[in-house]
């Protein structure tokens, strides 16, 4: 199993959407880059590194691709929303306007990417394991995937359950468009089932910034960012 890569936490992408929706309930939400060291964006960018060939799955407007390019990476994006895909073209070398779930394995050459990024996208898929397995062939011999997922075992959700509540919303961990819910353990099961091994992970969510790492880390994290490699190349 992988080791934690950091003790830092922050506001997850899901929480960011939650807060924005509360502040501007009549304005459509658009993700944007958050430069804070405790934010998942920082963790993803650090895990990607520099001078890599990156596939950004569900790239939205290209806010992460812009940061990857600043680190001398080449970036190809996949985005289902045509308007967002058009914005992403300003930061990606190429953008494929398509549903990530249905992109065939033949869409890209085997071994053509060093990193594949799945930033808060897999929980929206009915069969994320199939997507991970199909697209794994695109990774180079030393390539790896970066996966961020919300944590259904987060303290806030546990407290709601104690009160008999499990109410779907338009945003957050209980987003109506989420088809899958994960704990730390089941997120690892997803990756292992897709023939990946977890090299490490980092928690996100502000409580994890102040709580000791040994004190139930799965309770304080609103999500996790994983770095995973195909089974035959990762540490078990």
Coordinates of C-alpha atoms in Angstrom, one line a residue:
X1 CA 0.0 0.0 0.0
X2 CA 1.1 3.6 -0.6
X3 CA 2.4 6.0 2.0
X4 CA 1.0 9.5 2.6
X5 CA 3.0 12.0 0.6
X6 CA 2.2 15.0 2.8
X7 CA 0.5 16.0 6.0
X8 CA -1.1 19.1 4.5
X9 CA -4.7 19.5 3.7
X10 CA -7.0 22.2 2.3
X11 CA -10.3 22.9 0.6
X12 CA -11.2 20.3 -2.0
X13 CA -12.6 21.0 -5.4
X14 CA -16.0 19.9 -4.2
X15 CA -15.9 22.3 -1.3
X16 CA -14.8 25.1 -3.6
X17 CA -17.9 24.5 -5.7
X18 CA -20.0 24.4 -2.6
X19 CA -18.8 27.7 -1.3
X20 CA -19.1 29.4 -4.7
X21 CA -22.6 28.2 -5.1
X22 CA -23.6 29.5 -1.7
X23 CA -22.1 32.9 -2.5
X24 CA -23.6 33.2 -6.0
X25 CA -26.6 30.9 -6.2
X26 CA -27.8 32.3 -9.5
X27 CA -24.4 32.1 -11.2
X28 CA -23.3 29.0 -13.0
X29 CA -20.2 27.6 -11.3
X30 CA -16.9 27.4 -13.1
X31 CA -13.8 25.9 -11.5
X32 CA -10.7 28.0 -11.3
X33 CA -7.1 27.5 -10.3
X34 CA -6.5 27.9 -6.5
X35 CA -2.8 28.5 -5.7
X36 CA -2.9 27.7 -2.0
X37 CA -0.5 25.0 -0.8
X38 CA -3.3 23.2 1.0
X39 CA -5.5 23.0 -2.0
X40 CA -5.7 19.8 -4.2
X41 CA -4.6 21.9 -7.2
X42 CA -1.2 22.4 -5.6
X43 CA -0.9 18.7 -4.8
X44 CA -1.8 17.7 -8.4
X45 CA 0.7 20.2 -9.9
X46 CA 3.5 19.0 -7.6
X47 CA 2.8 15.4 -8.5
X48 CA 2.8 16.1 -12.2
X49 CA 6.1 17.9 -12.0
X50 CA 7.9 19.6 -15.0
X51 CA 8.6 18.7 -18.6
X52 CA 6.0 15.9 -18.7
X53 CA 3.6 14.8 -21.4
X54 CA 0.2 15.3 -19.7
X55 CA -3.3 14.1 -20.5
X56 CA -5.8 16.2 -18.5
X57 CA -9.1 14.2 -18.5
X58 CA -12.0 16.4 -17.8
X59 CA -9.9 19.5 -18.3
X60 CA -12.8 22.0 -18.0
X61 CA -11.6 25.5 -19.0
X62 CA -7.9 24.5 -18.8
X63 CA -7.2 26.1 -15.5
X64 CA -4.9 23.2 -14.5
X65 CA -3.5 22.8 -18.0
X66 CA -2.3 26.4 -17.8
X67 CA -0.2 25.6 -14.7
X68 CA 1.2 22.4 -16.3
X69 CA 2.2 24.5 -19.3
X70 CA 4.0 27.0 -17.0
X71 CA 6.1 24.0 -15.9
X72 CA 7.1 23.2 -19.4
X73 CA 4.7 20.3 -19.9
X74 CA 2.9 19.5 -23.1
X75 CA -0.8 19.1 -22.4
X76 CA -3.7 17.4 -24.2
X77 CA -7.1 17.9 -22.7
X78 CA -10.4 15.9 -22.9
X79 CA -13.6 17.8 -22.1
X80 CA -17.2 17.0 -22.8
X81 CA -18.5 20.6 -22.5
X82 CA -17.9 22.4 -25.9
X83 CA -17.8 25.9 -24.3
X84 CA -15.3 24.8 -21.7
X85 CA -13.3 22.9 -24.3
X86 CA -13.0 26.0 -26.4
X87 CA -11.6 28.0 -23.4
X88 CA -9.1 25.2 -22.7
X89 CA -7.6 25.4 -26.2
X90 CA -5.8 28.6 -25.0
X91 CA -3.8 26.4 -22.6
X92 CA -3.7 22.9 -24.1
X93 CA -1.8 21.9 -27.2
X94 CA -4.8 19.9 -28.3
X95 CA -8.3 19.5 -26.8
X96 CA -10.5 16.5 -27.6
X97 CA -14.2 17.5 -27.2
X98 CA -15.6 14.2 -26.0
X99 CA -17.0 12.2 -23.1
X100 CA -14.0 10.7 -21.3
X101 CA -16.0 7.6 -20.6
X102 CA -16.3 6.8 -24.3
X103 CA -12.9 7.8 -25.7
X104 CA -11.6 4.5 -27.3
X105 CA -8.2 3.2 -26.4
X106 CA -7.1 3.8 -29.9
X107 CA -7.6 7.5 -29.6
X108 CA -4.0 8.0 -28.6
X109 CA -0.8 6.0 -29.2
X110 CA 0.3 3.5 -26.5
X111 CA 2.9 5.1 -24.2
X112 CA 2.4 8.7 -25.4
X113 CA 1.8 10.3 -21.9
X114 CA 3.9 10.5 -18.8
X115 CA 1.0 11.5 -16.6
X116 CA -2.8 11.1 -16.9
X117 CA -4.7 13.5 -14.6
X118 CA -8.2 12.7 -13.3
X119 CA -9.1 15.7 -11.2
X120 CA -12.5 15.2 -9.6
X121 CA -14.0 13.3 -12.6
X122 CA -14.1 9.6 -11.8
X123 CA -16.9 9.9 -9.2
X124 CA -19.2 11.1 -12.1
X125 CA -18.7 7.9 -14.0
X126 CA -20.8 4.7 -13.8
X127 CA -17.7 2.5 -14.5
X128 CA -14.6 4.5 -13.6
X129 CA -12.6 1.3 -13.3
X130 CA -13.1 0.6 -17.0
X131 CA -12.0 4.1 -17.9
X132 CA -8.8 3.7 -15.9
X133 CA -8.0 0.3 -17.4
X134 CA -8.8 1.4 -21.0
X135 CA -6.6 4.5 -20.7
X136 CA -3.7 3.0 -18.9
X137 CA -2.2 1.9 -22.2
X138 CA -1.5 5.5 -23.0
X139 CA 1.1 5.8 -20.2
X140 CA 4.8 5.6 -20.9
X141 CA 7.0 3.0 -19.3
X142 CA 7.6 5.3 -16.2
X143 CA 4.2 6.9 -16.4
X144 CA 1.6 7.3 -13.7
X145 CA -2.0 8.5 -13.0
X146 CA -3.0 11.3 -10.6
X147 CA -6.5 10.8 -9.2
X148 CA -8.4 13.2 -6.9
X149 CA -11.6 11.9 -5.3
X150 CA -14.0 13.3 -2.6
X151 CA -14.2 11.3 0.7
X152 CA -17.7 10.2 1.7
X153 CA -16.3 9.4 5.2
X154 CA -15.5 13.0 5.8
X155 CA -16.6 14.3 9.3
X156 CA -19.3 16.6 7.9
X157 CA -21.0 13.7 6.1
X158 CA -20.7 11.5 9.2
X159 CA -22.4 14.1 11.3
X160 CA -25.2 14.4 8.8
X161 CA -25.8 10.7 8.9
X162 CA -26.0 10.8 12.7
X163 CA -28.9 13.3 12.2
X164 CA -30.5 11.0 9.7
X165 CA -29.6 13.1 6.7
X166 CA -28.2 12.1 3.3
X167 CA -29.5 14.9 1.1
X168 CA -28.2 15.2 -2.5
X169 CA -27.3 18.7 -3.5
X170 CA -26.2 20.6 -6.6
X171 CA -22.7 20.8 -5.3
X172 CA -20.2 19.3 -2.8
X173 CA -19.5 15.7 -1.8
X174 CA -23.2 14.8 -2.2
X175 CA -23.4 16.4 -5.7
X176 CA -26.4 15.1 -7.6
X177 CA -24.2 14.1 -10.5
X178 CA -21.9 11.9 -8.4
X179 CA -22.6 8.3 -9.3
X180 CA -19.9 6.8 -7.0
X181 CA -18.9 7.5 -3.4
X182 CA -15.5 6.6 -2.0
X183 CA -13.7 6.3 1.3
X184 CA -9.9 6.1 1.5
X185 CA -10.1 2.3 1.4
X186 CA -12.6 2.0 -1.4
X187 CA -10.7 4.6 -3.5
X188 CA -7.7 2.4 -3.2
X189 CA -9.8 -0.6 -4.2
X190 CA -10.9 1.2 -7.3
X191 CA -7.3 1.8 -8.3
X192 CA -6.2 -1.7 -7.5
X193 CA -9.1 -3.1 -9.4
X194 CA -8.1 -1.1 -12.4
X195 CA -4.6 -2.6 -12.2
X196 CA -2.9 0.3 -10.6
X197 CA -0.9 0.3 -7.4
X198 CA -1.0 3.4 -5.1
X199 CA 2.5 4.9 -4.7
X200 CA 1.2 7.6 -2.3
X201 CA -1.7 9.9 -1.5
X202 CA -2.3 13.3 0.1
X203 CA -5.4 14.4 2.1
X204 CA -7.4 17.6 1.4
X205 CA -9.8 19.5 3.6
X206 CA -9.0 22.2 6.2
X207 CA -9.4 20.0 9.3
X208 CA -6.5 17.8 8.1
X209 CA -4.2 20.8 8.3
X210 CA -4.6 21.0 12.1
X211 CA -5.3 17.5 13.2
X212 CA -2.4 15.0 14.0
X213 CA -1.8 12.6 11.0
X214 CA -2.2 9.6 13.2
X215 CA -5.7 10.7 14.5
X216 CA -8.2 9.1 12.1
X217 CA -7.0 10.9 8.9
X218 CA -9.9 9.6 6.9
X219 CA -12.3 11.5 9.1
X220 CA -10.7 14.9 8.7
X221 CA -10.1 14.8 4.9
X222 CA -12.8 15.9 2.5
X223 CA -10.9 14.2 -0.3
X224 CA -7.7 12.6 -1.4
X225 CA -5.2 13.0 -4.2
X226 CA -3.5 9.7 -5.3
X227 CA -0.5 9.0 -7.4
X228 CA -0.7 5.5 -8.9
X229 CA 1.3 3.5 -11.4
X230 CA 0.4 0.3 -13.3
X231 CA 0.8 -2.7 -11.1
X232 CA 3.9 -4.1 -12.7
X233 CA 5.9 -0.9 -12.1
X234 CA 4.6 0.4 -8.7
X235 CA 5.6 -0.4 -5.1
X236 CA 3.0 -2.8 -3.6

